[in-house]
Coordinates of C-alpha atoms and ligand atoms in Angstrom, one line a residue:
M1 CA 66.3 -74.2 3.0
I2 CA 66.2 -71.0 0.8
R3 CA 63.3 -68.6 1.9
S4 CA 62.5 -65.0 1.0
V5 CA 62.8 -63.1 4.2
I6 CA 61.2 -59.7 4.8
R7 CA 64.1 -57.3 5.7
G8 CA 62.3 -53.9 5.8
S9 CA 59.2 -51.9 4.8
G10 CA 58.4 -48.5 3.8
S11 CA 55.4 -46.4 2.6
A12 CA 54.5 -43.1 1.0
L13 CA 51.4 -40.9 0.8
P14 CA 50.6 -37.9 -1.2
R15 CA 50.8 -34.6 0.6
T16 CA 47.1 -33.8 0.4
A17 CA 44.5 -35.6 2.6
V18 CA 41.0 -35.2 1.5
S19 CA 38.2 -35.7 4.3
N20 CA 34.7 -37.0 3.4
A21 CA 33.2 -33.6 4.3
E22 CA 35.6 -32.1 1.7
L23 CA 34.5 -34.6 -1.0
A24 CA 30.8 -34.0 -0.1
E25 CA 31.2 -30.4 -1.3
R26 CA 32.0 -31.6 -4.8
V27 CA 30.1 -34.9 -5.0
D28 CA 26.5 -35.8 -3.9
T29 CA 27.5 -37.9 -0.8
S30 CA 27.9 -37.5 2.9
D31 CA 30.4 -38.3 5.6
E32 CA 27.7 -40.4 7.3
W33 CA 27.1 -42.6 4.2
I34 CA 30.8 -43.1 3.4
V35 CA 31.7 -44.0 7.1
E36 CA 28.7 -46.3 7.7
R37 CA 29.1 -48.3 4.3
T38 CA 32.9 -48.3 4.1
G39 CA 34.7 -47.3 7.2
I40 CA 36.6 -44.6 5.1
R41 CA 37.1 -41.2 6.8
Q42 CA 39.7 -39.7 4.4
R43 CA 41.9 -40.6 1.5
Y44 CA 45.2 -39.0 0.1
I45 CA 45.0 -37.6 -3.4
A46 CA 48.2 -37.1 -5.5
E47 CA 49.0 -33.6 -6.9
D48 CA 50.2 -33.1 -10.4
D49 CA 53.8 -33.7 -9.4
E50 CA 53.2 -36.8 -7.4
T51 CA 53.1 -39.9 -9.6
T52 CA 53.0 -43.7 -9.3
S53 CA 56.8 -43.8 -9.7
S54 CA 57.6 -40.9 -7.4
L55 CA 55.5 -42.4 -4.5
A56 CA 57.1 -45.7 -5.3
V57 CA 60.6 -44.4 -5.0
E58 CA 59.9 -42.8 -1.7
A59 CA 58.4 -45.9 -0.3
S60 CA 61.3 -47.9 -1.6
R61 CA 63.9 -45.6 -0.1
K62 CA 62.2 -45.9 3.4
A63 CA 62.1 -49.7 3.1
L64 CA 65.8 -49.8 2.1
E65 CA 66.6 -47.5 5.2
A66 CA 64.5 -49.9 7.3
A67 CA 66.4 -53.0 6.0
G68 CA 69.9 -51.3 6.5
L69 CA 70.5 -51.7 2.7
E70 CA 71.4 -49.5 -0.1
A71 CA 69.9 -49.3 -3.6
K72 CA 72.9 -51.1 -5.1
D73 CA 72.1 -54.3 -3.0
I74 CA 68.8 -54.7 -4.9
D75 CA 68.8 -56.9 -8.1
L76 CA 65.1 -57.4 -8.6
I77 CA 62.2 -54.8 -8.6
V78 CA 58.6 -56.1 -9.0
L79 CA 56.1 -53.2 -9.0
A80 CA 52.4 -53.9 -8.9
T81 CA 50.2 -51.1 -10.3
A82 CA 47.1 -50.5 -12.5
T83 CA 47.9 -46.8 -12.8
P84 CA 51.5 -46.8 -14.4
D85 CA 53.2 -43.5 -15.3
Q86 CA 53.3 -44.5 -18.9
T87 CA 51.7 -47.5 -20.9
F88 CA 55.2 -48.6 -21.3
P89 CA 58.1 -48.9 -20.1
A90 CA 57.3 -50.5 -16.9
T91 CA 57.1 -48.2 -13.9
A92 CA 59.6 -50.5 -12.1
T93 CA 62.3 -49.5 -14.6
L94 CA 61.6 -45.8 -13.7
V95 CA 61.9 -46.6 -10.0
Q96 CA 65.1 -48.7 -10.7
H97 CA 66.7 -45.7 -12.5
A98 CA 65.6 -43.2 -9.8
L99 CA 67.0 -45.3 -7.1
G100 CA 70.2 -45.8 -9.1
C101 CA 70.4 -49.7 -9.1
N102 CA 70.3 -50.1 -13.0
G103 CA 71.2 -53.4 -14.5
G104 CA 68.9 -56.0 -12.5
I105 CA 65.5 -57.3 -13.2
A106 CA 62.6 -54.8 -13.2
F107 CA 59.1 -55.4 -14.3
D108 CA 55.5 -54.4 -13.4
V109 CA 52.6 -56.7 -12.5
G110 CA 49.1 -56.0 -13.3
A111 CA 46.6 -57.7 -11.0
V112 CA 44.8 -54.6 -9.7
C113 CA 43.9 -54.8 -6.1
S114 CA 45.6 -58.2 -5.7
G115 CA 48.7 -56.9 -7.5
F116 CA 50.9 -56.9 -4.3
L117 CA 50.1 -60.5 -3.7
Y118 CA 51.0 -61.5 -7.3
A119 CA 54.1 -59.3 -7.1
M120 CA 55.3 -61.0 -3.8
A121 CA 54.7 -64.5 -5.1
S122 CA 56.6 -63.7 -8.3
A123 CA 59.6 -62.2 -6.3
D124 CA 59.5 -65.0 -3.8
S125 CA 59.7 -67.7 -6.7
M126 CA 62.6 -65.8 -8.5
L127 CA 64.5 -65.4 -5.1
R128 CA 64.1 -69.1 -4.2
T129 CA 65.3 -70.3 -7.6
G130 CA 68.3 -68.1 -7.4
M131 CA 67.5 -65.6 -10.2
A132 CA 68.0 -62.7 -7.8
K133 CA 69.3 -62.2 -4.2
R134 CA 67.4 -59.1 -2.9
A135 CA 64.1 -57.7 -4.2
L136 CA 62.0 -54.6 -3.8
V137 CA 58.5 -55.6 -4.0
I138 CA 56.3 -52.4 -4.5
G139 CA 52.6 -51.6 -4.7
S140 CA 52.0 -48.1 -6.0
E141 CA 48.9 -46.4 -7.3
T142 CA 47.4 -43.0 -8.3
F143 CA 43.9 -44.4 -8.7
S144 CA 42.5 -40.8 -8.3
R145 CA 43.7 -40.4 -12.0
I146 CA 41.3 -43.1 -13.3
L147 CA 38.2 -42.2 -11.2
D148 CA 35.1 -40.8 -12.7
W149 CA 34.5 -37.9 -10.1
E150 CA 30.9 -37.7 -11.4
D151 CA 30.3 -41.3 -10.2
R152 CA 29.6 -41.1 -6.4
T153 CA 29.4 -45.0 -6.3
T154 CA 33.1 -45.4 -7.0
C155 CA 35.0 -41.9 -6.4
V156 CA 34.5 -41.8 -2.7
L157 CA 36.1 -45.4 -2.3
F158 CA 39.6 -44.9 -3.6
G159 CA 42.9 -43.1 -2.8
D160 CA 46.6 -42.8 -3.7
G161 CA 49.7 -44.2 -2.1
A162 CA 52.7 -46.6 -2.2
G163 CA 54.3 -49.3 -0.1
A164 CA 57.3 -51.4 -0.4
L165 CA 59.0 -54.4 1.1
V166 CA 62.6 -55.6 0.8
L167 CA 62.8 -59.4 0.4
E168 CA 66.0 -61.2 0.7
A169 CA 66.9 -64.9 -0.1
Q170 CA 68.3 -66.4 3.0
D171 CA 69.2 -70.0 4.0
V172 CA 67.0 -70.5 7.1
A173 CA 66.5 -73.5 9.3
E174 CA 62.9 -75.1 9.7
G175 CA 60.7 -72.7 11.8
G176 CA 62.7 -69.7 10.7
P177 CA 61.5 -66.6 8.9
G178 CA 60.4 -66.1 5.4
V179 CA 57.5 -66.7 3.0
L180 CA 55.9 -70.0 4.0
A181 CA 53.1 -70.3 1.5
S182 CA 51.5 -68.3 -1.3
K183 CA 48.2 -69.0 -3.2
L184 CA 47.0 -67.0 -6.1
H185 CA 43.8 -67.3 -8.2
A186 CA 42.0 -65.6 -11.1
D187 CA 38.7 -65.8 -12.7
G188 CA 38.2 -63.8 -15.9
A189 CA 34.4 -64.3 -16.1
H190 CA 33.8 -61.3 -13.8
N191 CA 35.3 -58.5 -16.0
E192 CA 32.1 -56.5 -16.1
L193 CA 31.9 -56.2 -12.4
L194 CA 35.2 -54.3 -12.0
Y195 CA 37.0 -52.8 -14.9
V196 CA 38.4 -49.6 -16.6
D197 CA 36.5 -48.6 -19.7
G198 CA 39.4 -47.8 -21.8
G199 CA 42.9 -48.8 -22.8
P200 CA 45.6 -48.5 -25.6
S201 CA 44.3 -51.5 -27.7
T202 CA 40.6 -50.7 -27.6
T203 CA 39.8 -47.0 -27.0
Q204 CA 43.3 -45.5 -27.1
T205 CA 42.3 -43.7 -23.9
V206 CA 43.2 -44.5 -20.3
G207 CA 39.5 -44.9 -19.3
K208 CA 37.7 -44.7 -15.9
L209 CA 37.1 -47.2 -13.3
R210 CA 33.7 -48.9 -13.2
M211 CA 32.4 -51.3 -10.4
K212 CA 29.2 -53.0 -9.4
G213 CA 30.2 -52.7 -5.8
R214 CA 27.5 -55.0 -4.2
E215 CA 28.4 -57.9 -6.3
V216 CA 32.2 -57.5 -5.9
F217 CA 31.6 -57.4 -2.1
R218 CA 29.8 -60.8 -2.2
H219 CA 32.6 -62.5 -4.2
A220 CA 35.3 -60.8 -2.0
V221 CA 34.2 -62.3 1.2
V222 CA 33.8 -65.9 -0.1
N223 CA 37.0 -65.9 -2.1
L224 CA 39.1 -64.3 0.7
A225 CA 37.9 -66.7 3.3
A226 CA 38.6 -69.7 1.0
V227 CA 42.1 -68.6 -0.1
L228 CA 43.0 -67.8 3.6
E229 CA 42.0 -71.4 4.5
E230 CA 43.8 -72.9 1.5
T231 CA 47.1 -71.0 2.4
L232 CA 46.9 -72.1 6.0
A233 CA 46.2 -75.7 5.0
E234 CA 49.4 -75.8 2.8
V235 CA 51.5 -75.5 5.8
G236 CA 49.3 -77.4 8.2
L237 CA 48.3 -74.3 10.3
G238 CA 45.1 -72.8 11.5
P239 CA 43.6 -69.4 12.0
D240 CA 44.6 -69.4 15.7
D241 CA 48.3 -69.5 14.7
I242 CA 48.1 -66.2 12.9
D243 CA 49.3 -63.1 14.8
W244 CA 48.4 -60.5 12.2
V245 CA 46.2 -60.3 9.1
V246 CA 47.2 -57.6 6.7
P247 CA 44.3 -57.4 4.2
H248 CA 43.6 -55.4 1.1
Q249 CA 41.8 -52.3 2.4
A250 CA 38.6 -52.1 0.3
N251 CA 35.9 -51.7 2.9
A252 CA 35.8 -52.2 6.7
R253 CA 32.8 -54.3 6.4
I254 CA 34.7 -56.9 4.0
L255 CA 37.5 -57.0 6.7
D256 CA 35.0 -57.7 9.5
A257 CA 32.9 -60.2 7.4
T258 CA 36.2 -62.1 6.3
A259 CA 37.6 -62.2 9.8
R260 CA 34.2 -63.5 11.2
K261 CA 33.9 -66.2 8.6
L262 CA 37.3 -67.6 9.7
G263 CA 36.7 -67.1 13.5
L264 CA 39.5 -64.6 13.7
P265 CA 39.3 -61.7 16.3
V266 CA 39.0 -58.4 14.5
E267 CA 41.8 -57.2 16.9
K268 CA 44.3 -59.2 14.8
V269 CA 43.4 -57.4 11.6
I270 CA 45.5 -54.4 10.5
V271 CA 43.0 -51.6 9.4
T272 CA 44.0 -48.6 7.4
V273 CA 41.0 -48.1 5.3
D274 CA 39.8 -45.2 7.5
R275 CA 42.9 -43.2 6.7
H276 CA 44.0 -44.4 3.3
A277 CA 40.6 -45.6 1.6
N278 CA 41.2 -48.2 -1.1
T279 CA 44.7 -47.7 -2.7
S280 CA 44.5 -50.9 -4.8
A281 CA 47.9 -52.6 -5.1
A282 CA 49.3 -50.3 -2.5
S283 CA 47.0 -51.0 0.3
V284 CA 48.6 -54.2 1.6
P285 CA 52.2 -52.9 1.9
L286 CA 50.9 -49.6 3.3
A287 CA 49.0 -51.5 6.0
F288 CA 51.9 -53.7 6.8
D289 CA 54.3 -50.7 7.1
A290 CA 51.9 -48.9 9.4
G291 CA 51.5 -52.0 11.6
V292 CA 55.3 -52.4 11.9
R293 CA 56.1 -48.7 12.5
D294 CA 53.4 -48.4 15.3
G295 CA 55.0 -51.5 17.0
R296 CA 52.1 -53.9 16.5
I297 CA 53.8 -56.3 14.1
K298 CA 57.0 -57.7 15.6
P299 CA 59.8 -60.1 14.6
G300 CA 58.8 -63.7 14.9
D301 CA 55.1 -62.9 14.2
L302 CA 53.2 -65.0 11.7
V303 CA 51.4 -62.6 9.3
M304 CA 48.8 -63.4 6.6
F305 CA 48.7 -61.0 3.7
E306 CA 45.6 -61.2 1.5
A307 CA 43.8 -59.3 -1.3
M308 CA 41.0 -59.4 -3.9
G309 CA 40.3 -57.3 -6.8
G310 CA 39.6 -56.7 -10.5
G311 CA 39.8 -59.8 -12.9
F312 CA 38.7 -61.1 -10.5
T313 CA 42.0 -61.9 -9.0
W314 CA 42.8 -62.9 -5.4
G315 CA 45.4 -64.4 -3.3
A316 CA 47.2 -64.7 0.0
S317 CA 50.7 -65.1 1.4
L318 CA 51.7 -66.4 4.9
V319 CA 55.0 -64.9 6.2
R320 CA 56.9 -65.5 9.3
L321 CA 58.8 -62.4 10.2
Ligands
UT7_401 O1 39.2 -53.2 -4.3 C1 38.6 -54.0 -5.2 C2 37.5 -54.6 -4.4 N1 36.5 -53.6 -4.2 C3 35.6 -53.9 -3.3 O2 35.7 -54.8 -2.6 C4 34.4 -53.0 -3.1 C5 33.3 -54.0 -2.7 N2 31.9 -53.2 -2.5 C6 31.8 -52.3 -1.5 O3 32.7 -52.0 -0.7 C7 30.3 -51.7 -1.3 O4 29.4 -52.6 -2.1 C8 30.1 -50.2 -1.6 C9 30.8 -49.5 -0.6 C10 30.8 -50.0 -3.0 C11 28.7 -49.9 -1.7 O5 28.1 -50.3 -0.5 P1 26.6 -51.0 -0.5 O6 26.1 -51.1 0.8 O7 26.8 -52.2 -1.4 O8 25.7 -50.0 -1.3 P2 25.0 -50.0 -2.6 O9 25.8 -50.1 -3.8 O10 23.9 -51.2 -2.5 O11 24.1 -48.7 -2.6 C12 23.1 -48.3 -1.6 C13 22.5 -47.0 -1.8 C14 22.1 -46.7 -3.2 O12 20.9 -46.0 -3.2 P3 19.4 -46.7 -3.4 O13 19.5 -47.3 -4.8 O14 19.4 -47.6 -2.3 O15 18.5 -45.6 -3.4 C15 23.2 -45.9 -3.9 O16 22.6 -45.0 -4.9 O17 23.5 -45.9 -1.5 C16 23.6 -45.1 -2.8 N3 25.0 -44.5 -2.8 C17 25.4 -43.4 -2.2 N4 24.9 -42.5 -1.4 C18 25.7 -41.5 -0.9 C19 26.0 -45.1 -3.6 N5 27.1 -44.5 -3.4 C20 26.8 -43.4 -2.6 C21 27.6 -42.3 -2.1 N6 27.0 -41.4 -1.3 N7 28.8 -42.0 -2.3

């Protein structure tokens, strides 16, 4: 059977890390509050010359190197972002041109913090139906550009970065590697809980991020636990079969609460929120790449990717490496 197999991963972070203490010099907050409520200790903030596309290109080059492939081997780029370089064209096309693999398919996916899950499921479907052979699936964000730095309830939570996976269509045997199941959901009733207050068609401005954090938190734990169970049920597996959970990194307390709800040991959860903060669509591939490069995630492992964000949107993908 044809499955989408992960051949390699890569990630990129801006040059500048900003600690909670440094942030507290500019914003009415404290290291204690941020660590206790979120687990975040620092975030990376892009300089003017660092963009969503430049971070995506760096992450993609590293993913290609890890896969032992060249840019010319890629015929599909799906890039998840809520902070594109330009309103159009798609940032994926800028990445394609910078890498030098022009001619294949390239498009952006907008599902905010769940964007990487939506991008991965889209690429997986296109690979399995033969529309493409090898894909770069990228999550890249410069959320610092859409933060209201006067709003302490949001600006301390986010950071910038990018992560990328190379997915390849392979003919694999039962029990072999590849994406086993993906589940995606959206519920547009909750726009006012997490949104950006601008856009080309309404205000003709980019706008700033607005969030009612406490309500989002509540929905996140319920929706994530449900979609993880749904994804496992699709392939007849249970929480005990999972080697690693690679979650969207919004808040350490959400990671703990979701793991507890499913009876998963917290040791199986890859956590990078302390170093990266919430990088929206980039957080899942950034966390995966960290787990691979530090030797925890290994070939043969069963990995659950999951995320929830603005829309609301949420989803999960179960992958055998
Ligand atoms: O990636 C998309 C999904 N996003 C999420 O999943 C985010 C989900 N939500 C959360 O992570 C948490 O709700 C937050 C971290 C955003 C907030 O934590 P909380 O425990 O829900 O705090 P809260 O919003 O209820 O605020 C508690 C208090 C308030 O003061 P009062 O009203 O109790 O006097 C806030 O004004 O903390 C205050 N506060 C702050 N204090 C110092 C809010 N932000 C800050 C701050 N520094 N940065």
